[in-house]
Short mmCIF file of C-alpha atoms and ligand atoms in Angstrom, two decimals:
data_model
loop_
_atom_site.label_atom_id
_atom_site.label_comp_id
_atom_site.label_asym_id
_atom_site.label_seq_id
_atom_site.Cartn_x
_atom_site.Cartn_y
_atom_site.Cartn_z
CA MET A 1 26.68 -4.87 2.02
CA SER A 2 25.21 -2.77 4.89
CA VAL A 3 21.13 -2.51 4.93
CA PRO A 4 19.75 0.92 4.53
CA ALA A 5 17.88 1.88 7.82
CA ASP A 6 14.44 2.12 5.97
CA GLU A 7 15.10 -1.28 4.77
CA PRO A 8 15.53 -3.55 7.79
CA GLY A 9 15.87 -6.67 5.76
CA ASN A 10 12.19 -6.96 4.93
CA PRO A 11 11.39 -7.27 1.22
CA ALA A 12 7.80 -5.48 1.79
CA HIS A 13 10.04 -2.33 3.48
CA ALA A 14 12.19 -2.25 0.37
CA ILE A 15 9.37 -2.04 -2.16
CA PHE A 16 7.79 0.38 -0.14
CA GLU A 17 10.68 2.60 0.11
CA ARG A 18 11.17 2.33 -3.69
CA PHE A 19 7.43 3.27 -4.05
CA LEU A 20 7.78 6.23 -2.18
CA ARG A 21 10.73 7.53 -4.12
CA ALA A 22 9.34 6.31 -7.71
CA GLY A 23 9.61 9.20 -10.33
CA GLU A 24 7.28 7.71 -13.16
CA CYS A 25 3.83 7.19 -13.15
CA ARG A 26 3.88 3.33 -14.37
CA GLU A 27 6.89 3.04 -11.81
CA VAL A 28 4.48 4.03 -8.82
CA LEU A 29 1.89 1.89 -10.21
CA GLY A 30 4.13 -1.30 -10.60
CA CYS A 31 5.73 -0.76 -7.25
CA PHE A 32 2.32 -0.50 -5.42
CA GLY A 33 1.10 -3.78 -7.16
CA GLU A 34 4.28 -5.31 -6.18
CA LEU A 35 3.70 -4.21 -2.65
CA CYS A 36 0.09 -5.38 -2.31
CA GLN A 37 1.17 -8.69 -3.92
CA GLN A 38 3.83 -9.06 -1.21
CA LEU A 39 1.75 -8.38 1.26
CA GLY A 40 -0.93 -10.42 0.03
CA LEU A 41 -3.37 -7.66 0.14
CA GLN A 42 -6.23 -7.29 -2.21
CA GLY A 43 -9.35 -5.05 -2.78
CA SER A 44 -9.44 -1.21 -2.33
CA GLY A 45 -10.71 1.54 -0.44
CA LEU A 46 -10.01 2.28 3.29
CA GLN A 47 -9.94 -1.12 4.06
CA LEU A 48 -6.70 -1.43 1.99
CA TYR A 49 -5.24 1.44 3.62
CA HIS A 50 -5.74 -0.12 6.91
CA GLY A 51 -4.28 -3.29 5.81
CA LEU A 52 -1.05 -1.57 4.50
CA LYS A 53 -0.87 0.34 7.72
CA ALA A 54 -1.02 -3.04 9.93
CA ALA A 55 1.90 -4.66 7.34
CA LEU A 56 4.02 -1.86 7.41
CA ASN A 57 4.75 -0.49 10.94
CA TYR A 58 8.07 0.53 10.72
CA TRP A 59 9.32 4.08 11.55
CA SER A 60 9.69 5.48 8.37
CA ALA A 61 6.04 4.26 6.98
CA LYS A 62 4.64 5.17 10.78
CA ALA A 63 5.59 8.70 10.13
CA LEU A 64 3.36 8.83 7.12
CA TRP A 65 0.35 7.09 8.42
CA SER A 66 0.09 9.28 11.37
CA LYS A 67 -0.47 11.99 8.90
CA LEU A 68 -2.71 10.20 7.00
CA ASP A 69 -4.80 8.91 10.09
CA LYS A 70 -4.70 12.49 11.26
CA LYS A 71 -6.49 13.60 7.95
CA ALA A 72 -8.91 10.56 7.78
CA GLY A 73 -9.77 11.26 11.33
CA HIS A 74 -11.41 14.84 10.30
CA LYS A 75 -15.20 15.09 11.46
CA ASP A 76 -16.34 15.70 7.74
CA TYR A 77 -15.46 11.95 6.86
CA ASP A 78 -17.39 10.19 9.69
CA GLN A 79 -14.49 7.75 10.11
CA GLY A 80 -14.77 6.91 6.30
CA THR A 81 -18.45 6.07 6.48
CA ALA A 82 -19.97 9.35 4.99
CA CYS A 83 -20.02 7.67 1.68
CA ALA A 84 -19.55 4.13 2.23
CA SER A 85 -22.27 3.27 -0.27
CA THR A 86 -21.48 5.59 -3.17
CA LYS A 87 -19.36 4.34 -6.30
CA CYS A 88 -17.70 6.88 -8.04
CA LEU A 89 -15.88 7.31 -11.21
CA VAL A 90 -13.05 9.94 -11.44
CA VAL A 91 -12.06 10.85 -15.10
CA GLY A 92 -8.38 12.20 -15.41
CA ALA A 93 -5.20 11.85 -13.16
CA GLY A 94 -4.35 15.52 -13.32
CA PRO A 95 -3.80 17.12 -10.02
CA CYS A 96 -7.63 17.94 -9.63
CA GLY A 97 -8.86 14.50 -10.60
CA LEU A 98 -6.40 12.92 -8.08
CA ARG A 99 -7.06 15.48 -5.53
CA VAL A 100 -10.79 14.82 -5.36
CA ALA A 101 -10.40 10.97 -5.57
CA ILE A 102 -8.25 11.15 -2.15
CA GLU A 103 -11.41 13.04 -0.72
CA LEU A 104 -13.88 10.51 -2.04
CA ALA A 105 -11.89 7.75 -0.63
CA LEU A 106 -11.56 9.68 2.44
CA LEU A 107 -15.44 9.70 2.59
CA GLY A 108 -15.36 5.98 2.34
CA ALA A 109 -16.72 6.01 -1.06
CA ARG A 110 -15.59 3.32 -3.88
CA VAL A 111 -13.32 5.43 -6.09
CA VAL A 112 -12.52 4.29 -9.66
CA LEU A 113 -10.11 6.57 -11.34
CA LEU A 114 -9.44 6.61 -15.24
CA GLU A 115 -6.51 8.29 -17.17
CA LYS A 116 -6.09 7.89 -20.82
CA ARG A 117 -2.10 8.41 -20.51
CA ASP A 118 0.29 6.46 -19.07
CA SER A 119 2.97 9.22 -17.97
CA PHE A 120 3.25 12.23 -16.21
CA SER A 121 5.62 14.55 -18.44
CA ARG A 122 4.63 18.19 -17.82
CA ASN A 123 7.74 20.01 -16.33
CA ASN A 124 5.85 23.23 -16.09
CA VAL A 125 5.45 24.60 -12.73
CA LEU A 126 2.42 25.64 -10.82
CA HIS A 127 2.16 28.50 -8.31
CA LEU A 128 0.85 27.13 -4.86
CA TRP A 129 -1.32 29.31 -2.65
CA PRO A 130 -0.41 28.97 0.98
CA PHE A 131 -3.57 26.34 1.56
CA THR A 132 -2.32 24.26 -0.93
CA ILE A 133 1.04 23.95 0.48
CA HIS A 134 -0.50 23.31 3.98
CA ASP A 135 -3.05 21.04 2.52
CA LEU A 136 -0.17 18.72 0.64
CA ARG A 137 2.09 18.69 3.58
CA ALA A 138 -0.79 17.26 5.62
CA LEU A 139 -1.03 14.41 3.08
CA GLY A 140 2.63 13.77 3.53
CA ALA A 141 4.06 15.37 0.47
CA LYS A 142 7.47 15.57 2.10
CA LYS A 143 7.75 12.00 2.47
CA PHE A 144 7.22 11.16 -1.23
CA TYR A 145 9.40 14.52 -2.43
CA GLY A 146 11.90 15.72 0.10
CA ARG A 147 12.26 19.00 -1.78
CA PHE A 148 8.70 19.82 -1.70
CA CYS A 149 8.10 23.55 -0.70
CA THR A 150 11.44 23.92 1.12
CA GLY A 151 12.21 27.40 2.46
CA THR A 152 10.16 30.05 0.94
CA LEU A 153 9.46 28.08 -2.28
CA ASP A 154 5.64 28.00 -3.08
CA HIS A 155 5.70 26.09 -6.38
CA ILE A 156 5.91 22.73 -7.88
CA SER A 157 6.10 20.87 -11.22
CA ILE A 158 2.63 19.68 -12.65
CA ARG A 159 4.75 16.26 -12.83
CA GLN A 160 5.75 16.18 -9.15
CA LEU A 161 2.39 17.23 -8.04
CA GLN A 162 0.61 14.33 -9.79
CA LEU A 163 3.47 11.75 -8.40
CA ILE A 164 2.66 12.79 -4.90
CA LEU A 165 -1.03 12.86 -5.19
CA LEU A 166 -1.21 9.50 -7.20
CA LYS A 167 0.86 7.76 -4.39
CA VAL A 168 -1.45 9.24 -1.81
CA ALA A 169 -4.48 8.18 -3.84
CA LEU A 170 -3.25 4.62 -4.29
CA LEU A 171 -2.72 4.16 -0.42
CA LEU A 172 -5.82 5.40 0.55
CA GLY A 173 -7.45 2.54 -1.83
CA VAL A 174 -8.17 4.48 -5.16
CA GLU A 175 -8.31 1.99 -8.12
CA VAL A 176 -6.02 3.99 -10.52
CA HIS A 177 -6.27 2.78 -14.20
CA ILE A 178 -4.20 4.15 -16.89
CA ASN A 179 -4.35 3.98 -20.76
CA VAL A 180 -8.28 3.95 -20.46
CA GLN A 181 -10.11 6.83 -22.00
CA PHE A 182 -13.52 7.91 -20.80
CA LYS A 183 -15.70 8.29 -24.02
CA GLY A 184 -19.25 8.94 -22.61
CA LEU A 185 -22.08 7.27 -20.43
CA VAL A 186 -24.30 4.29 -20.74
CA PRO A 187 -27.58 4.58 -19.11
CA PRO A 188 -28.96 1.81 -16.77
CA THR A 189 -31.18 -0.36 -19.05
CA GLY A 190 -33.50 -0.96 -16.17
CA LYS A 191 -34.65 -4.38 -17.80
CA VAL A 192 -35.14 -7.62 -15.64
CA GLY A 193 -31.80 -8.95 -15.83
CA GLY A 194 -30.31 -5.94 -17.37
CA GLN A 195 -27.67 -3.47 -15.87
CA GLY A 196 -29.03 -1.76 -13.05
CA GLY A 197 -26.59 1.37 -12.95
CA TRP A 198 -24.76 4.04 -14.85
CA ARG A 199 -21.63 2.57 -16.86
CA ALA A 200 -18.97 4.05 -18.89
CA VAL A 201 -18.24 3.64 -22.52
CA LEU A 202 -14.38 3.34 -22.35
CA GLN A 203 -11.54 3.18 -24.77
CA PRO A 204 -10.65 0.41 -25.09
CA GLY A 205 -13.66 -1.10 -24.98
CA SER A 206 -12.53 -4.43 -23.77
CA SER A 207 -11.86 -2.91 -20.57
CA PRO A 208 -13.38 -4.65 -17.66
CA LEU A 209 -14.27 -1.24 -16.08
CA SER A 210 -17.22 -1.09 -18.72
CA ARG A 211 -19.02 -3.35 -16.41
CA TYR A 212 -18.42 -0.82 -13.35
CA GLU A 213 -21.91 0.65 -12.09
CA PHE A 214 -21.42 4.12 -10.43
CA ASP A 215 -23.58 6.91 -9.10
CA VAL A 216 -21.21 9.81 -8.85
CA LEU A 217 -19.09 10.81 -11.91
CA ILE A 218 -16.55 13.61 -11.28
CA SER A 219 -14.90 14.87 -14.58
CA ALA A 220 -11.41 16.20 -14.00
CA GLY A 221 -10.39 15.74 -17.54
CA GLY A 222 -8.75 19.27 -18.11
CA GLY A 223 -9.53 22.30 -20.27
CA LYS A 224 -10.16 20.23 -23.37
CA PHE A 225 -12.58 17.42 -22.04
CA VAL A 226 -16.23 18.53 -20.53
CA PRO A 227 -18.91 15.60 -20.60
CA GLU A 228 -22.03 16.05 -22.33
CA GLY A 229 -24.62 18.31 -20.88
CA PHE A 230 -22.65 20.89 -19.50
CA LYS A 231 -22.54 24.34 -20.97
CA ARG A 232 -19.46 26.25 -21.73
CA LYS A 233 -19.05 29.94 -21.41
CA GLU A 234 -16.18 31.66 -23.50
CA THR A 235 -14.51 34.65 -21.91
CA ARG A 236 -12.73 36.83 -24.89
CA GLY A 237 -10.08 38.96 -23.34
CA LYS A 238 -7.61 40.89 -25.27
CA LEU A 239 -5.25 39.17 -27.54
CA ALA A 240 -2.89 37.12 -25.17
CA ILE A 241 -0.09 34.77 -26.26
CA GLY A 242 1.49 33.00 -23.49
CA ILE A 243 4.96 31.02 -23.88
CA THR A 244 6.43 28.48 -21.58
CA THR A 245 9.85 27.06 -21.66
CA ASN A 246 11.87 24.82 -19.39
CA PHE A 247 15.60 24.61 -18.90
CA ILE A 248 17.58 22.08 -17.29
CA ASN A 249 18.63 23.01 -13.43
CA ARG A 250 21.85 21.43 -12.74
CA HIS A 251 21.38 22.99 -9.31
CA SER A 252 24.74 24.54 -9.30
CA ARG A 253 25.97 27.19 -7.14
CA ALA A 254 25.45 29.89 -9.77
CA GLU A 255 22.16 28.62 -10.50
CA VAL A 256 21.05 28.57 -6.76
CA GLU A 257 22.01 32.34 -6.41
CA VAL A 258 20.02 33.54 -9.21
CA ALA A 259 16.51 35.06 -7.93
CA GLU A 260 13.35 33.75 -8.97
CA ILE A 261 10.70 36.11 -10.52
CA SER A 262 7.41 35.46 -9.03
CA GLY A 263 5.38 37.66 -11.21
CA VAL A 264 6.30 40.82 -13.01
CA ALA A 265 3.58 42.69 -15.00
CA ARG A 266 4.27 45.60 -17.44
CA ILE A 267 2.26 47.86 -15.35
CA TYR A 268 4.46 47.61 -12.18
CA ASN A 269 7.84 47.69 -13.80
CA GLN A 270 7.69 49.36 -17.13
CA LYS A 271 11.59 50.02 -16.89
CA PHE A 272 12.20 46.35 -16.93
CA PHE A 273 9.94 45.56 -20.05
CA GLN A 274 11.35 49.01 -21.84
CA ASN A 275 14.99 47.65 -21.43
CA LEU A 276 14.09 44.04 -22.49
CA TYR A 277 12.55 45.65 -25.68
CA ASN A 278 15.28 48.16 -26.43
CA LYS A 279 18.05 45.35 -26.05
CA THR A 280 16.23 42.22 -27.52
CA GLY A 281 13.41 43.45 -29.49
CA ILE A 282 11.22 41.00 -27.31
CA ASP A 283 7.95 42.90 -26.01
CA LEU A 284 6.17 41.06 -23.11
CA GLU A 285 3.15 41.85 -20.84
CA ASN A 286 4.54 39.68 -17.81
CA ILE A 287 7.24 37.16 -17.08
CA VAL A 288 7.34 34.58 -14.42
CA TYR A 289 10.44 32.69 -13.37
CA TYR A 290 10.56 29.79 -11.26
CA LYS A 291 13.39 27.68 -10.15
CA ASP A 292 12.20 24.22 -9.59
CA ASP A 293 12.85 20.63 -11.06
CA THR A 294 13.89 22.58 -14.35
CA HIS A 295 14.29 26.51 -14.51
CA TYR A 296 10.73 27.45 -15.86
CA PHE A 297 9.71 30.69 -17.21
CA VAL A 298 6.05 31.87 -18.64
CA MET A 299 5.26 34.93 -20.34
CA THR A 300 2.95 36.59 -22.24
CA ALA A 301 4.41 37.89 -25.47
CA LYS A 302 3.10 40.81 -27.91
CA LYS A 303 2.40 39.68 -31.28
CA GLN A 304 4.18 42.53 -32.92
CA SER A 305 7.54 41.58 -31.47
CA LEU A 306 6.89 37.79 -32.40
CA LEU A 307 6.31 39.00 -35.85
CA LYS A 308 9.30 41.01 -35.91
CA LYS A 309 11.57 38.55 -34.40
CA GLY A 310 10.24 36.01 -37.16
CA VAL A 311 8.52 33.64 -34.49
CA ILE A 312 5.12 33.97 -36.29
CA LEU A 313 5.55 34.16 -39.93
CA GLN A 314 2.57 35.80 -40.90
CA ASP A 315 -0.36 38.05 -39.22
CA LYS A 316 -3.59 36.50 -39.36
CA ALA A 317 -6.88 37.70 -37.95
CA ASP A 318 -7.80 34.66 -36.29
CA ILE A 319 -5.78 33.20 -33.33
CA GLU A 320 -5.78 29.66 -34.31
CA SER A 321 -4.06 29.99 -37.88
CA LEU A 322 -1.96 32.72 -36.23
CA LEU A 323 -0.46 29.93 -33.75
CA SER A 324 -0.80 26.97 -36.17
CA PRO A 325 2.53 25.15 -36.35
CA GLU A 326 2.82 26.18 -40.02
CA ASN A 327 2.73 29.78 -39.14
CA VAL A 328 5.42 29.34 -36.42
CA ASN A 329 9.22 29.28 -36.95
CA ARG A 330 10.36 26.92 -33.98
CA ASP A 331 13.89 27.81 -33.88
CA ALA A 332 12.85 31.42 -33.70
CA LEU A 333 10.73 30.61 -30.89
CA LEU A 334 13.35 28.86 -29.08
CA SER A 335 15.82 31.91 -29.41
CA TYR A 336 12.85 34.37 -28.32
CA ALA A 337 12.37 32.08 -24.99
CA LYS A 338 15.86 31.76 -24.30
CA GLU A 339 16.61 35.30 -24.76
CA ALA A 340 13.94 36.42 -22.67
CA ALA A 341 14.99 34.03 -20.21
CA ASN A 342 18.45 35.41 -20.33
CA PHE A 343 17.65 39.15 -19.79
CA SER A 344 15.21 38.47 -17.27
CA THR A 345 17.93 36.63 -15.10
CA ASN A 346 20.54 39.15 -15.77
CA TYR A 347 22.27 36.36 -17.87
CA ARG A 348 23.60 34.67 -14.52
CA LEU A 349 22.07 31.32 -15.47
CA PRO A 350 25.13 29.78 -17.12
CA GLU A 351 24.55 27.72 -20.26
CA LEU A 352 20.90 27.56 -20.66
CA GLU A 353 20.15 24.13 -21.96
CA PHE A 354 16.53 23.30 -22.81
CA ALA A 355 14.62 20.38 -20.77
CA LEU A 356 13.00 18.20 -22.99
CA ASN A 357 9.15 17.58 -23.21
CA HIS A 358 7.60 14.27 -23.74
CA ARG A 359 8.40 13.93 -27.30
CA ASP A 360 12.10 14.49 -26.58
CA LEU A 361 12.04 18.20 -28.04
CA PRO A 362 13.01 21.24 -26.25
CA ASP A 363 10.46 22.19 -23.86
CA VAL A 364 9.03 25.47 -25.43
CA ASP A 365 5.53 26.09 -26.23
CA MET A 366 3.18 28.80 -27.19
CA PHE A 367 -0.46 28.91 -26.27
CA ASP A 368 -3.36 31.24 -27.08
CA PHE A 369 -4.95 32.51 -23.71
CA THR A 370 -7.26 35.09 -25.45
CA CYS A 371 -10.21 33.02 -25.29
CA MET A 372 -10.72 31.17 -22.15
CA THR A 373 -13.67 28.86 -21.16
CA ARG A 374 -15.44 27.88 -17.83
CA SER A 375 -18.52 25.77 -17.27
CA GLU A 376 -21.64 27.38 -16.92
CA ASN A 377 -22.69 24.85 -13.81
CA ALA A 378 -20.62 22.98 -11.83
CA ALA A 379 -22.92 19.82 -11.53
CA LEU A 380 -25.96 18.11 -12.75
CA VAL A 381 -28.01 15.04 -12.13
CA ARG A 382 -29.12 12.68 -14.74
CA GLU A 383 -31.72 10.13 -14.08
CA HIS A 384 -32.85 7.22 -16.36
CA ASN A 385 -35.03 4.44 -15.41
CA GLY A 386 -35.12 5.48 -11.90
CA ALA A 387 -31.34 5.41 -11.70
CA ARG A 388 -29.66 8.94 -10.64
CA LEU A 389 -26.15 9.91 -11.58
CA LEU A 390 -24.64 12.93 -9.89
CA LEU A 391 -22.07 14.29 -12.39
CA GLY A 392 -19.47 17.07 -11.31
CA LEU A 393 -16.64 19.15 -12.82
CA VAL A 394 -13.33 19.95 -11.02
CA GLY A 395 -10.21 21.80 -12.17
CA ASP A 396 -9.58 23.14 -15.77
CA CYS A 397 -12.56 21.32 -17.03
CA LEU A 398 -14.71 23.54 -14.78
CA VAL A 399 -12.56 26.87 -15.11
CA GLU A 400 -9.73 27.20 -17.38
CA PRO A 401 -6.92 29.21 -15.53
CA PHE A 402 -4.81 31.98 -17.02
CA TRP A 403 -1.36 30.23 -16.48
CA PRO A 404 0.95 33.39 -15.86
CA LEU A 405 -1.33 33.89 -12.88
CA GLY A 406 -0.80 30.29 -11.81
CA THR A 407 -4.34 30.01 -10.45
CA GLY A 408 -5.22 26.63 -11.96
CA VAL A 409 -4.20 24.18 -9.02
CA ALA A 410 -5.60 26.78 -6.11
CA ARG A 411 -8.89 27.16 -7.36
CA GLY A 412 -8.80 23.39 -8.63
CA PHE A 413 -8.33 22.29 -5.11
CA LEU A 414 -10.94 24.36 -3.90
CA ALA A 415 -13.47 22.92 -6.36
CA ALA A 416 -12.25 19.25 -5.71
CA PHE A 417 -13.21 20.21 -1.83
CA ASP A 418 -16.48 21.69 -3.17
CA ALA A 419 -17.38 18.55 -5.19
CA ALA A 420 -16.31 15.94 -2.21
CA TRP A 421 -18.78 18.09 -0.20
CA MET A 422 -21.14 17.91 -2.56
CA VAL A 423 -20.96 14.20 -2.84
CA ARG A 424 -21.17 13.88 0.86
CA ARG A 425 -24.58 15.77 0.71
CA TRP A 426 -25.57 13.52 -2.10
CA ALA A 427 -24.77 10.26 0.00
CA ALA A 428 -26.52 11.63 2.88
CA GLY A 429 -29.83 11.65 1.11
CA THR A 430 -30.36 15.43 0.49
CA PRO A 431 -32.93 16.04 -2.26
CA PRO A 432 -30.83 16.28 -5.44
CA LEU A 433 -32.16 19.78 -6.22
CA GLU A 434 -30.84 20.96 -2.95
CA VAL A 435 -27.72 19.46 -3.62
CA LEU A 436 -27.38 21.28 -7.07
CA ALA A 437 -28.64 24.44 -5.67
CA GLU A 438 -25.85 24.60 -2.99
CA ARG A 439 -23.40 23.44 -5.31
CA GLU A 440 -23.99 26.46 -7.64
CA SER A 441 -24.04 28.88 -4.70
CA ILE A 442 -20.63 27.78 -3.98
CA TYR A 443 -19.32 27.65 -7.60
CA GLN A 444 -20.65 31.27 -8.00
CA HIS A 445 -17.42 32.37 -5.83
CA LEU A 446 -14.77 30.34 -7.35
CA SER A 447 -13.49 32.60 -10.11
CA GLN A 448 -13.24 35.54 -7.56
CA THR A 449 -11.24 33.57 -4.94
CA SER A 450 -7.50 34.72 -3.99
CA PRO A 451 -5.43 34.12 -0.94
CA ASP A 452 -6.58 37.53 0.53
CA ASN A 453 -10.49 36.91 0.12
CA THR A 454 -10.45 33.27 1.35
CA ASN A 455 -10.43 32.29 5.14
CA LYS A 456 -7.14 33.12 6.76
CA ASN A 457 -7.18 29.89 8.80
CA ILE A 458 -5.79 27.65 6.61
CA SER A 459 -5.02 24.82 8.80
CA GLN A 460 -8.88 24.50 9.54
CA TYR A 461 -9.74 23.92 5.82
CA SER A 462 -11.69 20.87 4.84
CA ILE A 463 -14.13 19.93 2.45
CA ASP A 464 -16.82 21.98 4.12
CA PRO A 465 -16.97 25.25 2.20
CA ALA A 466 -17.57 27.37 5.33
CA THR A 467 -14.25 26.80 6.45
CA ARG A 468 -12.81 28.02 3.35
CA TYR A 469 -15.26 30.74 2.21
CA PRO A 470 -16.06 33.50 4.82
CA ASN A 471 -19.75 34.21 4.87
CA ILE A 472 -20.67 31.87 2.24
CA ASN A 473 -24.33 31.85 1.59
CA LEU A 474 -25.06 27.97 0.93
CA GLN A 475 -28.61 28.90 0.00
CA ALA A 476 -27.84 31.93 -2.44
CA ILE A 477 -29.34 29.79 -5.20
CA LYS A 478 -32.71 28.15 -4.56
CA ALA A 479 -33.72 24.82 -5.77
CA SER A 480 -36.30 26.24 -8.09
CA GLN A 481 -33.44 27.87 -9.86
CA VAL A 482 -31.72 24.68 -10.81
CA ARG A 483 -34.42 22.36 -12.29
CA ASP A 484 -32.82 22.62 -15.66
CA LEU A 485 -29.73 21.09 -14.27
CA TYR A 486 -31.79 17.62 -13.52
CA LEU A 487 -32.07 15.74 -16.66
CA VAL A 488 -34.46 13.09 -17.02
CA GLY A 489 -34.28 10.59 -19.86
CA MET A 490 -31.67 9.11 -22.33
CA VAL A 491 -27.88 10.70 -22.94
CA GLU A 492 -28.24 12.45 -26.22
P1 FAD B 501 -4.94 18.42 -16.37
O1 FAD B 501 -3.94 18.67 -15.16
O2 FAD B 501 -5.39 19.05 -17.63
O3 FAD B 501 -5.34 16.75 -16.08
C1 FAD B 501 -6.25 16.18 -16.98
C2 FAD B 501 -6.09 14.73 -17.03
O4 FAD B 501 -7.25 14.13 -17.74
C3 FAD B 501 -4.99 14.41 -17.99
O5 FAD B 501 -4.22 13.67 -17.40
C4 FAD B 501 -5.60 13.87 -19.32
O6 FAD B 501 -4.77 12.84 -20.00
C5 FAD B 501 -6.71 13.24 -18.74
N1 FAD B 501 -7.81 12.96 -19.43
C6 FAD B 501 -8.69 13.87 -20.26
N2 FAD B 501 -9.69 13.57 -21.21
C7 FAD B 501 -9.72 12.18 -20.64
C8 FAD B 501 -10.60 11.14 -20.68
N3 FAD B 501 -11.70 11.21 -21.62
N4 FAD B 501 -10.52 9.95 -20.13
C9 FAD B 501 -9.36 9.84 -19.34
N5 FAD B 501 -8.42 10.73 -18.77
C10 FAD B 501 -8.60 11.97 -19.72
N6 FAD B 501 -0.68 25.82 -15.61
C11 FAD B 501 0.16 26.66 -14.91
O7 FAD B 501 -0.25 27.60 -13.98
N7 FAD B 501 1.31 27.00 -15.57
C12 FAD B 501 1.57 26.11 -16.78
O8 FAD B 501 2.73 26.29 -17.18
C13 FAD B 501 0.75 25.22 -17.21
N8 FAD B 501 1.39 24.41 -18.16
C14 FAD B 501 0.34 23.47 -18.81
C15 FAD B 501 0.79 22.64 -19.77
C16 FAD B 501 0.10 21.88 -20.40
C17 FAD B 501 0.30 21.17 -21.35
C18 FAD B 501 -1.27 21.70 -19.72
C19 FAD B 501 -2.30 20.88 -20.29
C20 FAD B 501 -1.87 22.60 -18.69
C21 FAD B 501 -0.79 23.43 -18.14
N9 FAD B 501 -1.22 24.13 -17.02
C22 FAD B 501 -0.43 25.12 -16.57
C23 FAD B 501 -2.65 24.06 -16.37
C24 FAD B 501 -2.42 23.08 -15.07
O9 FAD B 501 -1.65 22.07 -15.19
C25 FAD B 501 -3.84 22.75 -14.52
O10 FAD B 501 -4.58 23.87 -14.03
C26 FAD B 501 -3.60 21.87 -13.39
O11 FAD B 501 -2.75 20.79 -13.63
C27 FAD B 501 -4.79 21.32 -12.97
O12 FAD B 501 -5.57 20.54 -13.93
P2 FAD B 501 -6.46 19.42 -13.85
O13 FAD B 501 -6.17 18.40 -13.07
O14 FAD B 501 -7.65 19.92 -13.89
O15 FAD B 501 -6.31 19.04 -15.54
#
């Protein structure tokens, strides 16, 4: 049997190639563990990265190292020494937790990342702004996923994005632990012979990571998880019911020819929505269709049409009861989603067959977007027995996105860079209130960001906010205004 070019008889090369191609979270971690064992490498951080690089110096691996070296060579990281004595805990291996973990690793911090699940199962597709595509290419995305943003494509499934970022994070020495849930903080006891630093309460409690002491906690646990101490603000809009659905993509010629819909809103194309309504009884505010690993549709549906089509059984004033499983006819929901998908693609996608979700059920979901939350602040500091802990939020746990606009990952990455910048300032010994005031000054801009009002020179983007936000005033908020973000004493 001939040996493929990438596997010139060296078992480590073969394992590395398997690692690059691995398509499941556990498989990625398994291959990585095998690789380190095969190479006799231990430890973490950039030291591990340098060990891997030295051991895997054949052409295919070298192409990836040259990308990562270029990235790591940026002046913001001070050659991996900017945060060399900082210990970070990152909660959540969603795209934003992984992305911030990568930046912290490049800054030279020790980074432990916890994820309560053990699989990446979201088929749903995220819209990528040009800077996120550029950013992911610079991290070697194409090496891990050859189809990454080919041609004019500007989207990726959530699970593929997680896989790419997980691989980069591991190579840069991030310590990733799955099936571990963060439950809360343990303040330092400060007693002689006691624990000197902040630790985490974890599930399972037997996890050796319960002993890990850290001085920075970044929460990237998604929309439903926010650590204690942060206040949430609700933004209540008019009733918005979102439906997402995924169909199997067989990549046939007929499927390739069907045009994507990168976002049609009712106000821009009344005729389309009127025709849809006349023909099918489906009444939508907007619809997006992306052709990715799956055929992915996200739409905002009007309540009356969901009632009329028997998707929602009974009208109810409170939205939670309205969309509760008991009040939804799942078969009618599947038909509604399929009909909308068929109509909006001119019935050109042959034999639409639902892709399956992590429960092995047709991948169709209905969500409420009427009320979305954001955190009032992006960071805070806790101090107990003289030990300080910097806490920052990124991603959906900072600001929940409206999916049909697909802003989640772009604003999530911006916040990940901002959080990494904050940790850099913290590690440099900047007074805590100054760090917090600067972080809040930057956070003020996040919800208004768009590809049009962020800097055009995306190749220059770095964790430094000035490279991304034009004319940003980093002192817009003063240290005296953030005193209540410095909490002294016990965790409630
Ligand atoms: P997430 O991607 O939600 O990741 C958070 C991670 O933290 C998860 O893996 C979770 O398991 C883990 N976690 C949570 N709590 C803990 C804890 N206590 N301890 C350890 N780990 C924890 N956006 C769109 O634009 N279009 C879509 O169609 C779309 N579909 C979505 C479908 C679902 C089911 C969800 C949850 C989100 C969806 N989003 C969608 C939002 C999009 O995924 C996010 O905007 C984007 O992934 C960035 O999210 P994140 O990394 O901040 O959080």
